[in-house]
Coordinates of C-alpha atoms and ligand atoms in Angstrom, one line a residue:
X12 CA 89.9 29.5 62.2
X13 CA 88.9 30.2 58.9
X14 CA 90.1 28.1 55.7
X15 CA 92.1 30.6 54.4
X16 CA 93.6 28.5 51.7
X17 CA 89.8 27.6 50.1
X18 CA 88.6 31.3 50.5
X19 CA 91.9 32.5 48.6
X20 CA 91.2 30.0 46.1
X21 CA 87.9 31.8 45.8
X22 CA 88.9 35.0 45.5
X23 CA 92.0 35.7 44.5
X24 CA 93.9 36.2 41.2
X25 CA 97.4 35.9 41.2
X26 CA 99.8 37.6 39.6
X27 CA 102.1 36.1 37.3
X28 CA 100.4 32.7 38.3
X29 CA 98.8 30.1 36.0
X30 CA 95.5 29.6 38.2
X31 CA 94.6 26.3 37.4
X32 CA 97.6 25.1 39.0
X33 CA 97.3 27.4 42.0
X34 CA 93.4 25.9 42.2
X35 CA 94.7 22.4 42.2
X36 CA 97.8 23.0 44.9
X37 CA 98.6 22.8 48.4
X38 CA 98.9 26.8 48.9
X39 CA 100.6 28.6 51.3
X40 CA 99.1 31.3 53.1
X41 CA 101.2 33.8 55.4
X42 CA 99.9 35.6 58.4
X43 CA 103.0 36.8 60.6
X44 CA 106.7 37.9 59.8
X45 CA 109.8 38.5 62.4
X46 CA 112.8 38.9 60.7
X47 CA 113.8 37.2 58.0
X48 CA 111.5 34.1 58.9
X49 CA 107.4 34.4 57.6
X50 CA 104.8 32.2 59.6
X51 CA 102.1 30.6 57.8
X52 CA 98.6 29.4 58.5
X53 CA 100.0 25.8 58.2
X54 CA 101.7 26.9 61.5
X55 CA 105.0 26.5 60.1
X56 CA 107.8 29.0 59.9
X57 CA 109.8 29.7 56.8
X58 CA 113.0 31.5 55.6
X59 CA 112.0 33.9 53.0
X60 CA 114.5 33.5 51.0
X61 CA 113.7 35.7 48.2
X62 CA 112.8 38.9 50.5
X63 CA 109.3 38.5 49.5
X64 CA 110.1 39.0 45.8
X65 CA 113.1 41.2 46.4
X66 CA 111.5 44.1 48.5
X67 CA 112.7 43.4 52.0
X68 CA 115.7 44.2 53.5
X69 CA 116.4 44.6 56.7
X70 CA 113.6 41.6 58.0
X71 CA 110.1 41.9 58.8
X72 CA 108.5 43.9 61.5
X73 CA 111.6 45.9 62.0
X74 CA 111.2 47.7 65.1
X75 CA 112.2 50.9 63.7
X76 CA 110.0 50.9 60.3
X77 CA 107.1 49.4 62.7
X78 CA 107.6 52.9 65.2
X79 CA 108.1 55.0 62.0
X80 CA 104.9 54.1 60.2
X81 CA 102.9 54.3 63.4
X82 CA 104.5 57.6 64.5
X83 CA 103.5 59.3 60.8
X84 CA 100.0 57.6 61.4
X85 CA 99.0 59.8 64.3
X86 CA 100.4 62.8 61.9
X87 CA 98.9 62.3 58.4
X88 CA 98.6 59.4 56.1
X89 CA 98.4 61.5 52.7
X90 CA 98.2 64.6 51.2
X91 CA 98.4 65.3 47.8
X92 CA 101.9 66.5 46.1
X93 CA 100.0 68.1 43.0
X94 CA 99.5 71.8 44.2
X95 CA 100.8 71.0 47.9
X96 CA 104.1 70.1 49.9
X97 CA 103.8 66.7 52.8
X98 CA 106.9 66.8 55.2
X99 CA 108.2 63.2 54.5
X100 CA 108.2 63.4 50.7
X101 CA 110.7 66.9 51.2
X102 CA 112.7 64.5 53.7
X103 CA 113.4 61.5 51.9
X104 CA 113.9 63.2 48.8
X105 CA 116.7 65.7 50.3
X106 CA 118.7 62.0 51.6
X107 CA 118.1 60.4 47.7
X108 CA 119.6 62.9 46.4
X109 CA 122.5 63.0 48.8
X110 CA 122.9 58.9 48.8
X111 CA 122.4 58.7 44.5
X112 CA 125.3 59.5 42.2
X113 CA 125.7 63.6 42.8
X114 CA 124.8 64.1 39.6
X115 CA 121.2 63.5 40.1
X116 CA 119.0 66.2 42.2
X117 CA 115.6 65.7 41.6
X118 CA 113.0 63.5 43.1
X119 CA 109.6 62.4 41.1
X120 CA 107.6 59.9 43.2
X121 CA 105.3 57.2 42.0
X122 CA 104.7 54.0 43.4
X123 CA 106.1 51.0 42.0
X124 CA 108.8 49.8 39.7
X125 CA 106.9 50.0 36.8
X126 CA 105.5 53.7 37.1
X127 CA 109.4 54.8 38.3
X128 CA 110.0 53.4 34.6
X129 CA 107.3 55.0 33.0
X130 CA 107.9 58.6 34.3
X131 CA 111.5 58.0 33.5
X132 CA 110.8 57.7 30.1
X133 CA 107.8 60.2 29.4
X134 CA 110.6 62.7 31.2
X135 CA 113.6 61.2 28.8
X136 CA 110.8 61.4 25.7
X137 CA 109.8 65.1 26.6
X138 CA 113.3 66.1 27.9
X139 CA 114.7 65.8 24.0
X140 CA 110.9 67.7 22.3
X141 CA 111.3 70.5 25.2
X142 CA 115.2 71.0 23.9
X143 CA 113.8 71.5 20.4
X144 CA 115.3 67.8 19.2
X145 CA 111.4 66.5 17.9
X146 CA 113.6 63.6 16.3
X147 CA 115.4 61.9 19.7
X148 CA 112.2 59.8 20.0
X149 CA 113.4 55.9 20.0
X150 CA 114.7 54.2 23.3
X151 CA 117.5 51.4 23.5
X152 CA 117.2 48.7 25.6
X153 CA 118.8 45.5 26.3
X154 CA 118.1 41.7 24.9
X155 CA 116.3 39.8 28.0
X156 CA 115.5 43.2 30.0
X157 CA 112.6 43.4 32.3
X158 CA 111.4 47.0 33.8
X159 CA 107.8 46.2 34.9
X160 CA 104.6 45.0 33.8
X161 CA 102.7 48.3 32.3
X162 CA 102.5 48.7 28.5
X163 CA 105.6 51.1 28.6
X164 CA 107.7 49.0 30.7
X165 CA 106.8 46.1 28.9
X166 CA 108.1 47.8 25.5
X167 CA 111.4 48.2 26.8
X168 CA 111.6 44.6 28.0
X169 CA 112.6 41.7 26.4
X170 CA 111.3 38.8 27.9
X171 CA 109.6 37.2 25.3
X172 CA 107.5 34.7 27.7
X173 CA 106.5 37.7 29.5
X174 CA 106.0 40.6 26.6
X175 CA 105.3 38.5 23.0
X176 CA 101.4 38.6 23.7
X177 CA 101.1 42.2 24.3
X178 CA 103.3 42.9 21.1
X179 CA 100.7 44.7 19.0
X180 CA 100.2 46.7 21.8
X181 CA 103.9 48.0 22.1
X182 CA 106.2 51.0 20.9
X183 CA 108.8 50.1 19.1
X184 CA 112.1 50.0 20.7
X185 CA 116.2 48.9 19.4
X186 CA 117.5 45.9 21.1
X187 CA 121.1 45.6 21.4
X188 CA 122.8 42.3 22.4
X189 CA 122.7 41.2 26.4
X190 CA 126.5 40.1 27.7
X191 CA 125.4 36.7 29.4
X192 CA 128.8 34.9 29.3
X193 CA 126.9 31.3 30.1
X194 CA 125.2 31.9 26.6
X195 CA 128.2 32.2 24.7
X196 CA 130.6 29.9 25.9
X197 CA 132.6 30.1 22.5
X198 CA 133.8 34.1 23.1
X199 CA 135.7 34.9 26.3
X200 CA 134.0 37.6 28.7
X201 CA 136.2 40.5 27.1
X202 CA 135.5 39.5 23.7
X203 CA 131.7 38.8 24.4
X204 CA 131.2 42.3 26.6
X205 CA 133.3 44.4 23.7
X206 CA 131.0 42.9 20.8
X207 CA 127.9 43.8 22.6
X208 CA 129.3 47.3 22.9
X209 CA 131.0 47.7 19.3
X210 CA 127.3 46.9 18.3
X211 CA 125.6 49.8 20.6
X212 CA 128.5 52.2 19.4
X213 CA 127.0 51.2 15.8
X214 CA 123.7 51.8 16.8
X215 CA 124.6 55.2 18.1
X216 CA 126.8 56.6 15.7
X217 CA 124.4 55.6 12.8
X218 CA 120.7 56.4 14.4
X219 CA 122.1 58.6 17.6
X220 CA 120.0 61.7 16.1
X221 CA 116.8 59.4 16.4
X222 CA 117.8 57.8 20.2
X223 CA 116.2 59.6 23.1
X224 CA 117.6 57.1 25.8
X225 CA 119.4 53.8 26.4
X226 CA 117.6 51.9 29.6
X227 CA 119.7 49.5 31.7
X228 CA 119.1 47.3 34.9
X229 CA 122.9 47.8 35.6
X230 CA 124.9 45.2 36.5
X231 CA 122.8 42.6 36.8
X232 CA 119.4 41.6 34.7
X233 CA 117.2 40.1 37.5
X234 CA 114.0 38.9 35.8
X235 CA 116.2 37.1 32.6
X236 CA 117.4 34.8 35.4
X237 CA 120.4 37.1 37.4
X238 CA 122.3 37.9 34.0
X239 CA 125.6 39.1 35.5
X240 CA 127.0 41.4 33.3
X241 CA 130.8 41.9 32.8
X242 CA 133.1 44.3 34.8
X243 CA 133.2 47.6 32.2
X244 CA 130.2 46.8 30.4
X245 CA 128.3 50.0 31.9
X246 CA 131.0 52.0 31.6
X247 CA 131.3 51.3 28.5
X248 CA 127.7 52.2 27.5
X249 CA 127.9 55.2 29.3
X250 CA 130.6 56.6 27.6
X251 CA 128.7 55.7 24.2
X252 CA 126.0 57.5 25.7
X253 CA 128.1 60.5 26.3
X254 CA 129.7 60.7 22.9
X255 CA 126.2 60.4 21.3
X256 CA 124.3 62.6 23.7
X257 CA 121.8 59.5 24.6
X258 CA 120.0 59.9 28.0
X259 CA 121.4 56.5 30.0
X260 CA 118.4 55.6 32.8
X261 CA 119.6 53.2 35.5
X262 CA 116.7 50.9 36.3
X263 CA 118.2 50.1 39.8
X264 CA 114.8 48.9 40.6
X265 CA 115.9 45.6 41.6
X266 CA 119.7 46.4 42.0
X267 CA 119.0 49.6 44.7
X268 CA 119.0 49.7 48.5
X269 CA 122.2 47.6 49.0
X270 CA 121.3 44.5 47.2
X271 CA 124.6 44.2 45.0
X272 CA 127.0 45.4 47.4
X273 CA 126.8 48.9 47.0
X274 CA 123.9 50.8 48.2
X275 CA 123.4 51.7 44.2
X276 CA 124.8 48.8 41.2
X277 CA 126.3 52.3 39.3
X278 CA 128.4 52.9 42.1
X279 CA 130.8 49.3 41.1
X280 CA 131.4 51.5 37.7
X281 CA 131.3 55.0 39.1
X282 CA 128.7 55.9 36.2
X283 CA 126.0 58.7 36.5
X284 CA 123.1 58.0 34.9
X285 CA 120.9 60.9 33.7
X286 CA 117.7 59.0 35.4
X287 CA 117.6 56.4 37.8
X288 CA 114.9 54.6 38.7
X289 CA 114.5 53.1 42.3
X290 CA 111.0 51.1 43.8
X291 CA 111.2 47.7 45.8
X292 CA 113.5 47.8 48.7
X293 CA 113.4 51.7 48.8
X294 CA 110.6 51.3 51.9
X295 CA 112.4 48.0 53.6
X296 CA 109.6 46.2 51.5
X297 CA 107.0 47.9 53.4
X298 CA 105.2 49.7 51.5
X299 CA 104.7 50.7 47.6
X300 CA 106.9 53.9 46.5
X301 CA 109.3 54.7 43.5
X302 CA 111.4 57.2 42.9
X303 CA 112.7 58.5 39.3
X304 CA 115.6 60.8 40.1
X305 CA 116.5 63.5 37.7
X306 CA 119.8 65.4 37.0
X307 CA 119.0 69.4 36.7
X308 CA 120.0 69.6 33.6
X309 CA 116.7 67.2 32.8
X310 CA 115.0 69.0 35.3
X311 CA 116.1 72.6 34.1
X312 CA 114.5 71.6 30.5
X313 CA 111.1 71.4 31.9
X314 CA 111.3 75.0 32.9
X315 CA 109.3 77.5 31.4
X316 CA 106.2 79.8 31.2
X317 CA 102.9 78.0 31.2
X318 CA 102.1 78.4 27.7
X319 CA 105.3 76.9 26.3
X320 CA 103.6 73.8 27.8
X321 CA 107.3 72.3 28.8
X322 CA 105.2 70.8 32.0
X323 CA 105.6 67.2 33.2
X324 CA 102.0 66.3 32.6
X325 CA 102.3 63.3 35.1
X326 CA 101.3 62.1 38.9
X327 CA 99.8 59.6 40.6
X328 CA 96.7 59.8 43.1
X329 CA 99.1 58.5 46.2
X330 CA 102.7 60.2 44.6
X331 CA 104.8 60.5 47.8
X332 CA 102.6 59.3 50.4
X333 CA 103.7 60.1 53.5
X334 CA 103.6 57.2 55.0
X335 CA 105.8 55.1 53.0
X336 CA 108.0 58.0 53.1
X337 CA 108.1 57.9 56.7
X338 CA 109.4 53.8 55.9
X339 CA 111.6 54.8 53.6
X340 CA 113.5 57.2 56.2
X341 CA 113.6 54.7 58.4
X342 CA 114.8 52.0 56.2
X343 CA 117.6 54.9 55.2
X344 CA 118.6 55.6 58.9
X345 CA 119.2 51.5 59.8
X346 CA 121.6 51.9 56.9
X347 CA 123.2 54.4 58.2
X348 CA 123.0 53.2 62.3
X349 CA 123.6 49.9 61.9
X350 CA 126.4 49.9 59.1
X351 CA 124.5 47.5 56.8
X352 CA 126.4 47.9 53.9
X353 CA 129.8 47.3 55.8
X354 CA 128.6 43.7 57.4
X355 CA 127.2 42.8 54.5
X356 CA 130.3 42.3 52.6
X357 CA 131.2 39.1 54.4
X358 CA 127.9 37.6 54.2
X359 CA 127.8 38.1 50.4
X360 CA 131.4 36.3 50.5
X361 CA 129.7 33.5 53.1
X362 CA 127.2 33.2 50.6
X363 CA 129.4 32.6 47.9
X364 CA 131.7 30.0 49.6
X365 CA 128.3 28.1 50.3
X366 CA 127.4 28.1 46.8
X367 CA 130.7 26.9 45.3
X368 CA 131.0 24.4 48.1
X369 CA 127.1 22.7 48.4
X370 CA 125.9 23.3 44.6
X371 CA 128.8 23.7 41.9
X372 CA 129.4 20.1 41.7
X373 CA 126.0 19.4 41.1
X374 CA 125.7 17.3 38.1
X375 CA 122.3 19.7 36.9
X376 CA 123.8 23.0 38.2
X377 CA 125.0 24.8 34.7
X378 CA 125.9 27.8 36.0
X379 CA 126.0 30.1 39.4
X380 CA 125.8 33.4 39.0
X381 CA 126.1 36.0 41.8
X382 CA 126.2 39.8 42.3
X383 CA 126.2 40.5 46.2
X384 CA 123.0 39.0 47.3
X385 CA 121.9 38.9 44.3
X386 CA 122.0 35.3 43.2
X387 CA 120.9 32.7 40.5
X388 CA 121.6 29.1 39.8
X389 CA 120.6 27.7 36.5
X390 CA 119.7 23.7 36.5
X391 CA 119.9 22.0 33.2
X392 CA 119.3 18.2 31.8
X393 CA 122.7 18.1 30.5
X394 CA 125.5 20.0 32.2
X395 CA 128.8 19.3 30.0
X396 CA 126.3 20.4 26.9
X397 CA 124.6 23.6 28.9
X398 CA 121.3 21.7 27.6
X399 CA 117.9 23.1 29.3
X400 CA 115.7 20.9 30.8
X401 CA 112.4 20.5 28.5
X402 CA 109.7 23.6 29.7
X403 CA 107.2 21.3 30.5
X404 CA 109.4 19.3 33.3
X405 CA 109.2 23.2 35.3
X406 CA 112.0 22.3 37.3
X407 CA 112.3 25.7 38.5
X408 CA 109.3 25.4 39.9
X409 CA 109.6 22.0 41.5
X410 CA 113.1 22.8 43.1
X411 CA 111.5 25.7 44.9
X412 CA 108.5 24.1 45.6
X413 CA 110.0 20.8 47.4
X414 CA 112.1 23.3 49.4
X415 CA 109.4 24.0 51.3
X416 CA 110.2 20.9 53.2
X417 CA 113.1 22.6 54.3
X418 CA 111.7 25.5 55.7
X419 CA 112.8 27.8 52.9
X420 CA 110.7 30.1 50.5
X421 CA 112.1 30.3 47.2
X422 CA 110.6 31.5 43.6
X423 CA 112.1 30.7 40.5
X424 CA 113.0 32.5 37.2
X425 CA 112.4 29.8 34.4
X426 CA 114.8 27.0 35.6
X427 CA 117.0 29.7 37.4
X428 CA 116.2 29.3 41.2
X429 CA 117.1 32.6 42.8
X430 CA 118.4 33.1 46.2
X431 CA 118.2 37.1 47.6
X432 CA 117.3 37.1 50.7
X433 CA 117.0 40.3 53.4
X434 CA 120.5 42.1 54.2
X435 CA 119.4 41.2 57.2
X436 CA 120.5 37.6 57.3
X437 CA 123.0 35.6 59.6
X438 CA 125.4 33.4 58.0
X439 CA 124.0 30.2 59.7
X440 CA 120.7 31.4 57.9
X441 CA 122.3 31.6 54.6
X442 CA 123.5 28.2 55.4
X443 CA 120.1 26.9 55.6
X444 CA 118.9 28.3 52.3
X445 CA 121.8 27.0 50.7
X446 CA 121.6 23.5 52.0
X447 CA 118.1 23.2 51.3
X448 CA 118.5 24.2 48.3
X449 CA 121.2 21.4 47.6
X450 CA 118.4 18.9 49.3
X451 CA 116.3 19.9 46.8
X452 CA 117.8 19.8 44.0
X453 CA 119.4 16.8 44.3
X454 CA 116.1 15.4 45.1
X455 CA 114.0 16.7 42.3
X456 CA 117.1 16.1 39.2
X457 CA 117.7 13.0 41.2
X458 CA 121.6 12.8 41.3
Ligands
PLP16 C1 110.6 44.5 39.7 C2 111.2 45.3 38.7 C3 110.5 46.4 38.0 C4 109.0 46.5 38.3 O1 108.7 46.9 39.6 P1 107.2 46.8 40.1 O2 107.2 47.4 41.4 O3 107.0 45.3 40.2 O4 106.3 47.4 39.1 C5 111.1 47.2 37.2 N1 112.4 47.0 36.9 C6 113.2 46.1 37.5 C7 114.6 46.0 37.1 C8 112.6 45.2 38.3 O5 113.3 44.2 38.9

């Protein structure tokens, strides 16, 4: 067999990936999934505990999605959507708008998180210049946010380990305060979650004439380390929103397709954004395709003759592919057959008890947070004092990578080590992650 390891080492950049440590590690190298386990060249089997970076859901090779792909195969891979209609894209698009909150009604495809987020705020930008309001041109987004990786995305994020070397390169955006009770131990949740909206309500009343949009991953900030944010919070934002005629766009890029609970994080508040974007698990993790959905009241402001140039002057080459279409129907109709979102309430509760029972009393667990499978726990030196570790220790990154031992593949956030695996799941699976994870850790902090 070919050394797969040494020829990746050759050839391959990674993403998000100092490569002079990658050169000088022990890399893993998958071949095979079934389920929720991936098989490696090493000839060991893993747990992937992170759903491949959040994109999987109901496990890999999923007999349906498999059949579905192949079945569109023998069809038609792609066609274009600029200037022509492809079955699948008419499909999927008539069951997101039926699944989404019923305000929204229109589908624009692109292809990952980070193009959803783009269109949704070229549309939000143009939306407010095509209603005649040239002066709604600045966007609000959240301390700590993440929505992608192109220049765009990165101006609305927040992550200053991520976005301070592309600064120069960024539009300007208004930051308002995150909600991230572990942070502000001195306020109660109430207290902290009003303040943070008594300072957007300032924002809006004063400069709402210049605001096109306030951006949100709702519920829960997944890149800042699984920031839960209080019950209320987005209702509360969205009824700022309202009384300020501010576009809100729901990045449920992360939070979509089940992984908080709901099949959508807006439905815990009932709120209806104007834009939503959705990307990762929207194909079962199958393939890359986004969605930005529209309400037609956006959609109606784009209308007009040619020359009042009021078009959407926007696609991608491969915008609503059929193929990952056809996965995404498929991925839609095991929701539906198999009652995912209904047996996945007890596991998320499973995983819970798990959590409080094997890792709470750590001595260097500081905090667990949790929204349905969505899950982070944060290891610092000093627990009583909520003091980090120093950077350069990268516990994160040693936690998840001595859990390999264990069978279990898990990718840190900083020192958060994350835990979201497939909906998928068993509970005696979730009991392995869990456990290795408490392995770890106490191995690596050495309690
Ligand atoms: C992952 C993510 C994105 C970016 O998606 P890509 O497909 O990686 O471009 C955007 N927003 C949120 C909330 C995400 O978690």
């Amino acid at each position: 067999m070919r050394d797969w390891t040494n020829l990746d080492k050759n050839y391959i950049w990674h993403p998000f990936t100092q490569m002079k440590d990658w050169l000088e590690s022990d890399n893993l190298i998958i071949e095979r999934g079934e389920g929720v386990y991936l098989y490696a060249t090493d000839g060991k089997r893993y747990l992937d505990g992170v759903s491949s970076l959040w994109v999987n859901i109901h496990g890999h090779r999923k007999r349906e999605i498999d059949e579905a792909i192949i079945n569109q195969v023998h069809k038609l891979a792609h066609s274009t959507l600029l200037g022509l209609g492809a079955v699948p894209s008419i499909e999927l698009a008539e069951r997101l708008v039926r699944i989404t909150p019923d305000n929204l009604e229109k589908v624009f495809y692109s292809d990952s998180g980070s193009t959803a987020v783009e269109v949704a705020l070229k549309i939000a930008f143009q939306y407010w210049k095509n209603k005649g309001h040239e002066s709604k041109k600045l966007f609000v987004s959240l301390d700590q946010a993440y929505h992608g990786d192109t220049i765009g995305s990165v101006s609305l994020g927040a992550i200053d380990l991520f976005h301070s070397i592309f600064h120069p390169l960024l539009f300007h955006t208004l930051v308002i305060p995150t909600p991230f009770p572990y942070r502000n131990p001195e306020l109660t949740t109430h207290e902290l979650k009003d303040n943070c909206l008594n300072n957007f309500r300032k924002i809006a009343e004063e400069r709402g004439s210049e605001i096109a949009a306030l951006i949100i991953e709702p519920c829960v900030q997944g890149a800042a380390g699984m920031i839960v944010h209080p019950k209320g919070f987005l209702k509360g934002l969205e009824l700022i929103c309202r009384e300020n005629e501010i576009l809100l766009i729901c990045d449920e890029v992360a939070t979509g397709f089940g992984r908080t609970g709901t099949m959508f994080a807006c439905e815990h508040e009932d709120v209806k954004p104007d834009l939503m974007c959705l990307a990762k698990g929207m194909t079962g993790g199958y393939l890359p395709l986004a969605a930005t959905m529209v309400s037609n009241q956006i959609f109606e402001a784009f209308l007009g003759n040619h020359t009042e140039y009021k078009t959407f002057f926007h696609g991608h080459s491969y915008t609503g592919n059929s193929l990952a279409c056809a996965a995404a129907i498929a991925c839609l109709d095991i929701f539906d057959r198999d009652h995912v979102l209904e047996l996945l309430d007890p596991k998320i509760k499973f995983l819970g008890n798990c959590l409080s029972e094997r890792l709470a009393n750590l001595d260097h667990v500081g905090d667990i947070r949790q929204c349905g499978f969505m899950t982070g726990i944060e290891l610092v030196e000093n627990k009583s004092l909520r003091k980090p570790y120093p950077a350069e220790l990268r516990i994160g990154t040693e936690v998840t990578r001595n859990v390999r031992n264990y069978g279990v593949i898990l990718r840190p956030l900083g020192d958060v080590v994350v835990i979201m695996p497939p909906l998928s799941i068993e509970n005696n699976e979730i009991e392995t992650i869990v456990e290795a994870t408490e392995k770890s850790i106490k191995e690596i902090c050495q309690i």
